[in-house]
Amino acid sequence: MLVKLSNLAAAILVTTSLSTIPVVNAAKPLTLPDIMQFESLAKPIIADNGETLAVEAKPDRGDSRVIVKDLATGKSFNLAGAKKPKVSADGRYVAMVKAVPLLEKEKASEKEKKKLKSGLILLDTQTGKQEVFERVKSFSFNETASHLAIHFEKPEQAKKSKDGGKPKKDESSIKVDKFDKGHPLRLITLADDSVTNFDNVTSFYFDKLGHGVAIAVNDSATKQHQVIRVDFKANQQTQIFTSTDLQIGNLALTDDGNWLAFTTGQADEKPYGREYKLNLVDLNSKNGSFSLTSIPNTKEWTLNRYSKLSFSDDNNRLFFGRVPEVNQQLTIAKVTEQKDLLDADVITGQRNLRVWNGEDPLIKPNEVKHYKDELKRTYLAVLDVANQSVTQLADSNVLDVERREQSMRFLGSSDLKYRKMITWAGFYRDVFLVDSRTGTQTQVLTQYPSYWAPSLSPKGNYIAYYQHGNIYLYNVETGTRKNVSKGIETGFANEDHDYPSNAPGYGFGPWLTDENAVLVNDKFDVWKLDTHSGKMTNLTRGKGRKQGIQFRVTGLVKDGDPATLTVGQKVLLKGYNERSKSDDFYQLNLAGGFKQLTSEPVKMKVLARSKKADTLVYSKERYDQFPDLYTSSYLAPQKATQQTDLNQQIKPYQWGNAELVHWTNGDGKPLDGVLIKPASYKQGQRLPVLVYFYRFMSDRLHSFPQMKINHRPNFAWFVENGYAIFLPDIRFEVGYPGLSSVQALTSGVQHLIDLGVADPDAIGIQGHSWAGYQSAFAATQTNIFKAIITGAPVSNMTSAYSGIRHGSGLARQFQYETGQSRIGPSLYEAPQKYIENSPIFYVDRIKTPMMIMFGDKDDAVPWEQGVELYLAMRRAGKDVVFLQYQDEPHHLKKYPNKLDYTIKMKQYFDHYLKGEPAPEWLTKGEAYYEYQK
């Protein structure tokens, strides 16, 4: 039951502070250029053997660099102007993109930008040698680290001759569809640096054991189409297939290099509607000849240009995509003669029309967004290599089939029956079990939420799934299912779910290899489900729930099928403590035994694990500690070695520190939040406070602040300028999202006032999107805030209800009935709820100055919602300013706009919360002006 806002001050308030060590001896002010140049780390890459680490260090604005570390010797390399590294399996070589410098891109015209191409830097970590290649399209190592393939951009076209004439027309000037164009390929043997070059390569494929590579060469101009195989051991090229009229499509090799598959289609047909055929080649040549078999298409199934090929790890099966039919693209009618001018069919054939039928499975904008995906959709089939028989697995009944290596049974699904109801009810699918040997499809789950993932056992004999708070086990052989969690009091439903929909579960961990058990998560603990007895055993002994720690298996090797475990295996757990908001590592023995490995007030993220070694890569961070990278053996993260030191970046500044605060709102709900104060803060000093929020924020206690210029206030910049930052948790009540948010916000702010930290006359709030809605609604319910900045808010739920999310083409109705907006009933069933939760109907109550921000190409919230709020406040004579950033989506993308908004946010809060002079744009606005182009 919601209480009146006037009673919120009576809330019970408690505070807990962390013992962090603030940086107090700094003198340098943190400026916007400092933030722009501040480097963050991208996802690190670790060699398969665990010996080499590479990571991109990227400033918010500027040129990236790549850091490479030899973990055995400690030798490091810093490569300026590089990004997106790839590491060879043996760790010796690192290849990375040689980026176009930002200055070049900024100086170039739009036409010139199209000509700017990135390159490649190849580093030998043993010798330190660097090689640079220009105009590189893509690159990849083979899996045994013996070769590097570099696919180049086409050479630039010749310029006009000095006398002004056109370059001589030759075969290369013949127009070829972009899809069919080949590019130069260079194959480098890394052992001796020898090079083999190929022209007009459209695709290539390395086998996994390092025997060789298959290359598709398509030169439409000279009508030369070839499949070439390079045998690395014999250092020999062999022409496997050649044609003058068949375009080579996709390629695949078995891991052992003994079988080759490729597709071909008529080269003189446009790629859009070109039909392809599958070809299979036995590469175990006898007398220098190869056995090639063409797999015929059928009346029901054929191949197109998107039919990808992939052999199974055991080399016995070829998986590929098929389609029911292939057709050329429709054309628009053209006027070619006098009579066409009055021909109704020709004239209406040029119409621009989209018909929205009430029975359409998808509403038209969503259909448009899915159009290209549907063009590329193929239906999975499998070829038995030995007898060359084909089994269709996916079809118009079961659209999607998830391929697995270890099993002869796969999970399939289809959303066809539920597409219409996406508009108001969200996403559902039917789930099927598909036998890869026969193609038999057995439906096992009906109208199952798309984001609830059932778990198939390694050999396909069991399916574990969650439903209505319980865990079920489906036995494939017997066709029986059992509620295996019945009687377990804690349950497995999401305990924090506050949406008008069924609560999801917490998912499944890995299976045991022998299928005897699967790991299951509740909110805190990890359970083992015995598939034979159906018994559930709490492996973490209930310590998670008792101590408020959420345990999850982490750090397993990700390569192909989901990882499996053995009975007595020891695995790494990450434990998130809901009370302290910190992460620690634990070791769990599946045969029994459980111990803590680390104990630090930090946030930790497992980022990588070497595929064929024991090396783990993770980061740890606090508000005042950059998330540098650490490496360790998998089960000994407590003995980690620090590999990067970007924390040096914060040393010149007064960084501040974060602490955890607790309070209870007027409904008696305990709430948490994070309070960030300047390093120079003295007890009893009252500060201007900036409230930033969304839903749950207290888990950011140990998060390093995002050092970027974007649609969010930069915490470090505001704190360095004398603000406190408050990040409160919000817990919603279905049907009353606005009021429940205001309860949490105002009770939390009152807590800071009572603590003597917040200046009650200098509290501002900034929210974006869902938080933008909440901040706008708060303005109609409380005067506790002295300035509000709301980005991309919904202001009128009655008009937004039937709006369109232009990024996805989805209608917004499901957000209100089942999702984030948390109303529940439809607009027509409960119009008053939509009105009660809409700021637009209560603007007469607003007394707080408000700045509204929208991109006028917002792809999530219709930007007209901002216009509605602005016009209503303007009509009511309220203090309002509206920032319309042109051609921008939901989150600002263009750097000038992001920087401008960042500056304006600071100026706005400085004026209303610190009494600084108002900028001219705020007092006088800005007149419309057209600039010289």
Coordinates of C-alpha atoms in Angstrom, one line a residue, residues 369-596:
K369 CA 12.9 -4.1 -39.4
H370 CA 12.9 -7.9 -39.8
Y371 CA 12.8 -7.9 -43.6
K372 CA 16.6 -8.3 -44.2
D373 CA 16.8 -10.9 -41.5
E374 CA 14.1 -12.9 -43.1
L375 CA 15.8 -12.6 -46.5
K376 CA 18.9 -14.2 -44.9
R377 CA 16.9 -16.8 -43.0
T378 CA 17.8 -20.4 -43.9
Y379 CA 16.5 -23.6 -42.4
L380 CA 19.0 -26.0 -40.9
A381 CA 19.6 -29.3 -42.6
V382 CA 22.3 -32.0 -42.1
L383 CA 24.1 -34.2 -44.6
D384 CA 25.4 -37.5 -43.5
V385 CA 28.9 -37.5 -45.2
A386 CA 29.2 -41.3 -45.4
N387 CA 25.9 -42.0 -47.2
Q388 CA 25.3 -38.5 -48.5
S389 CA 21.7 -38.4 -47.3
V390 CA 20.1 -35.1 -46.2
T391 CA 17.8 -34.6 -43.2
Q392 CA 15.8 -31.4 -42.9
L393 CA 15.8 -30.2 -39.3
A394 CA 14.2 -26.8 -39.4
D395 CA 11.2 -25.8 -41.5
S396 CA 8.2 -23.6 -41.7
N397 CA 6.9 -25.3 -38.5
V398 CA 10.1 -25.1 -36.4
L399 CA 11.9 -22.1 -37.6
D400 CA 15.1 -22.2 -35.5
V401 CA 17.1 -25.2 -34.5
E402 CA 20.1 -24.9 -32.2
R403 CA 22.9 -27.1 -33.4
R404 CA 24.9 -29.1 -30.9
E405 CA 28.1 -31.2 -31.4
Q406 CA 27.7 -33.9 -28.8
S407 CA 24.1 -34.7 -29.3
M408 CA 21.9 -36.3 -31.9
R409 CA 19.0 -34.3 -30.5
F410 CA 18.7 -30.6 -30.8
L411 CA 16.4 -27.9 -29.4
G412 CA 14.2 -26.1 -31.9
S413 CA 11.7 -23.3 -31.4
S414 CA 9.2 -21.2 -33.3
D415 CA 7.4 -18.0 -32.5
L416 CA 5.0 -18.1 -35.4
K417 CA 1.8 -18.7 -33.3
Y418 CA 2.6 -15.8 -31.0
R419 CA 3.8 -13.0 -33.3
K420 CA 0.6 -11.1 -33.3
M421 CA 0.5 -11.0 -29.5
I422 CA 4.0 -9.6 -29.3
T423 CA 2.3 -6.2 -29.5
W424 CA 0.7 -6.4 -26.1
A425 CA 2.0 -9.6 -24.4
G426 CA 5.7 -9.9 -25.2
F427 CA 7.6 -12.7 -26.7
Y428 CA 6.8 -16.4 -26.6
R429 CA 7.9 -19.5 -28.5
D430 CA 7.0 -23.2 -28.8
V431 CA 10.0 -25.4 -28.0
F432 CA 10.7 -28.7 -29.8
L433 CA 13.1 -31.5 -29.6
V434 CA 14.5 -32.3 -33.0
D435 CA 16.1 -35.7 -33.9
S436 CA 19.0 -35.0 -36.2
R437 CA 18.9 -38.5 -37.6
T438 CA 15.3 -38.5 -38.6
G439 CA 14.3 -34.9 -38.6
T440 CA 11.4 -35.8 -36.2
Q441 CA 10.1 -32.8 -34.3
T442 CA 8.5 -33.3 -30.9
Q443 CA 6.9 -30.3 -29.1
V444 CA 7.9 -30.2 -25.5
L445 CA 6.9 -26.7 -24.3
T446 CA 4.0 -24.5 -25.4
Q447 CA 4.0 -20.7 -25.4
Y448 CA 7.2 -20.6 -23.5
P449 CA 8.7 -17.1 -22.8
S450 CA 11.4 -16.5 -25.3
Y451 CA 13.9 -15.2 -22.7
W452 CA 13.5 -18.4 -20.5
A453 CA 16.1 -20.8 -21.9
P454 CA 15.5 -24.5 -21.3
S455 CA 18.7 -26.5 -21.0
L456 CA 19.4 -29.6 -23.1
S457 CA 21.7 -32.3 -21.7
P458 CA 25.0 -33.0 -23.6
K459 CA 23.6 -36.2 -25.3
G460 CA 20.1 -34.9 -25.6
N461 CA 18.5 -37.3 -23.2
Y462 CA 17.1 -34.7 -20.8
I463 CA 15.7 -31.2 -20.8
A464 CA 15.7 -29.1 -17.7
Y465 CA 13.5 -26.1 -17.7
Y466 CA 11.9 -23.5 -15.4
Q467 CA 8.2 -22.8 -15.1
H468 CA 6.0 -20.9 -12.6
G469 CA 8.7 -20.9 -9.9
N470 CA 9.6 -24.5 -10.2
I471 CA 12.3 -26.6 -11.9
Y472 CA 11.2 -29.4 -14.2
L473 CA 13.1 -32.3 -15.7
Y474 CA 11.9 -33.8 -19.0
N475 CA 13.1 -37.4 -19.8
V476 CA 13.3 -37.6 -23.6
E477 CA 13.3 -41.4 -23.8
T478 CA 10.2 -41.9 -21.7
G479 CA 8.5 -38.6 -22.6
T480 CA 7.8 -37.9 -18.9
R481 CA 8.3 -34.7 -16.9
K482 CA 8.7 -34.1 -13.2
N483 CA 8.6 -31.1 -10.9
V484 CA 11.9 -31.8 -9.2
S485 CA 11.8 -28.6 -7.0
K486 CA 8.5 -29.4 -5.3
G487 CA 8.8 -28.9 -1.6
I488 CA 11.9 -26.6 -1.7
E489 CA 10.7 -23.6 0.2
T490 CA 13.0 -21.0 -1.3
G491 CA 11.7 -21.5 -4.8
F492 CA 13.5 -20.6 -8.0
A493 CA 11.5 -17.6 -9.2
N494 CA 13.2 -14.2 -9.5
E495 CA 12.6 -12.7 -6.1
D496 CA 13.1 -9.1 -7.3
H497 CA 10.6 -9.3 -10.2
D498 CA 8.3 -6.4 -10.0
Y499 CA 6.7 -6.5 -13.4
P500 CA 3.1 -7.4 -14.4
S501 CA 4.3 -10.7 -15.8
N502 CA 5.3 -14.2 -14.7
A503 CA 8.6 -14.1 -12.8
P504 CA 11.5 -15.7 -14.6
G505 CA 14.0 -18.1 -13.0
Y506 CA 17.7 -17.7 -12.4
G507 CA 18.8 -20.1 -15.1
F508 CA 20.9 -23.2 -15.3
G509 CA 24.6 -23.9 -14.9
P510 CA 26.6 -26.5 -16.8
W511 CA 25.7 -30.2 -17.1
L512 CA 27.9 -33.1 -16.0
T513 CA 29.4 -34.8 -19.0
D514 CA 27.7 -38.1 -18.2
E515 CA 24.3 -36.4 -18.0
N516 CA 23.9 -37.6 -14.4
A517 CA 23.3 -34.0 -13.2
V518 CA 22.9 -30.4 -14.1
L519 CA 23.5 -27.3 -11.9
V520 CA 20.6 -25.0 -11.1
N521 CA 20.6 -21.5 -9.7
D522 CA 18.2 -19.9 -7.2
K523 CA 18.7 -16.3 -6.2
F524 CA 21.7 -17.1 -4.0
D525 CA 22.7 -20.7 -4.1
V526 CA 23.8 -23.4 -6.6
W527 CA 22.0 -26.7 -6.7
K528 CA 22.7 -30.0 -8.3
L529 CA 19.8 -31.8 -9.9
D530 CA 20.3 -35.6 -10.1
T531 CA 18.7 -36.7 -13.3
H532 CA 18.2 -40.3 -12.1
S533 CA 16.6 -39.7 -8.8
G534 CA 15.3 -36.2 -9.4
K535 CA 16.8 -35.1 -6.1
M536 CA 18.0 -31.5 -5.7
T537 CA 21.1 -30.9 -3.6
N538 CA 22.3 -27.5 -2.4
L539 CA 26.0 -27.5 -3.3
T540 CA 26.7 -24.2 -1.6
R541 CA 24.9 -25.5 1.6
G542 CA 22.5 -22.6 1.8
K543 CA 25.4 -20.2 2.7
G544 CA 24.4 -17.9 -0.2
R545 CA 20.9 -17.3 1.3
K546 CA 22.1 -17.1 4.8
Q547 CA 24.9 -14.6 4.0
G548 CA 23.1 -12.8 1.2
I549 CA 25.7 -13.9 -1.4
Q550 CA 24.7 -14.8 -5.0
F551 CA 26.9 -17.7 -6.2
R552 CA 27.4 -18.5 -9.8
V553 CA 29.8 -20.8 -11.7
T554 CA 32.2 -18.7 -13.8
G555 CA 35.4 -18.9 -15.8
L556 CA 34.7 -22.0 -17.8
V557 CA 36.1 -22.4 -21.3
K558 CA 33.8 -21.1 -24.0
D559 CA 34.4 -23.0 -27.2
G560 CA 31.5 -24.5 -29.2
D561 CA 29.0 -26.4 -27.1
P562 CA 28.4 -25.3 -23.5
A563 CA 31.1 -26.5 -21.1
T564 CA 30.4 -29.7 -19.2
L565 CA 31.8 -30.8 -15.8
T566 CA 32.9 -34.1 -14.3
V567 CA 31.7 -35.6 -11.0
G568 CA 34.6 -34.6 -8.8
Q569 CA 35.6 -31.4 -10.6
K570 CA 36.5 -28.2 -8.8
V571 CA 34.9 -25.1 -10.3
L572 CA 35.2 -21.4 -9.7
L573 CA 32.3 -19.5 -8.3
K574 CA 31.9 -15.7 -8.2
G575 CA 29.9 -14.5 -5.2
Y576 CA 28.1 -11.2 -5.2
N577 CA 27.3 -10.0 -1.7
E578 CA 24.0 -8.2 -1.6
R579 CA 24.8 -6.6 1.7
S580 CA 28.3 -5.3 1.0
K581 CA 27.8 -5.1 -2.8
S582 CA 31.3 -6.7 -3.2
D583 CA 32.4 -9.7 -5.3
D584 CA 34.6 -12.6 -4.2
F585 CA 35.8 -15.8 -5.7
Y586 CA 35.1 -19.2 -4.2
Q587 CA 36.0 -22.8 -5.0
L588 CA 33.3 -25.4 -5.2
N589 CA 34.1 -29.2 -5.4
L590 CA 31.2 -30.9 -7.1
A591 CA 32.0 -34.0 -5.0
G592 CA 31.7 -31.9 -1.8
G593 CA 33.6 -29.0 -0.4
F594 CA 33.3 -25.3 -0.6
K595 CA 35.8 -22.5 0.3
Q596 CA 36.3 -18.8 -0.1

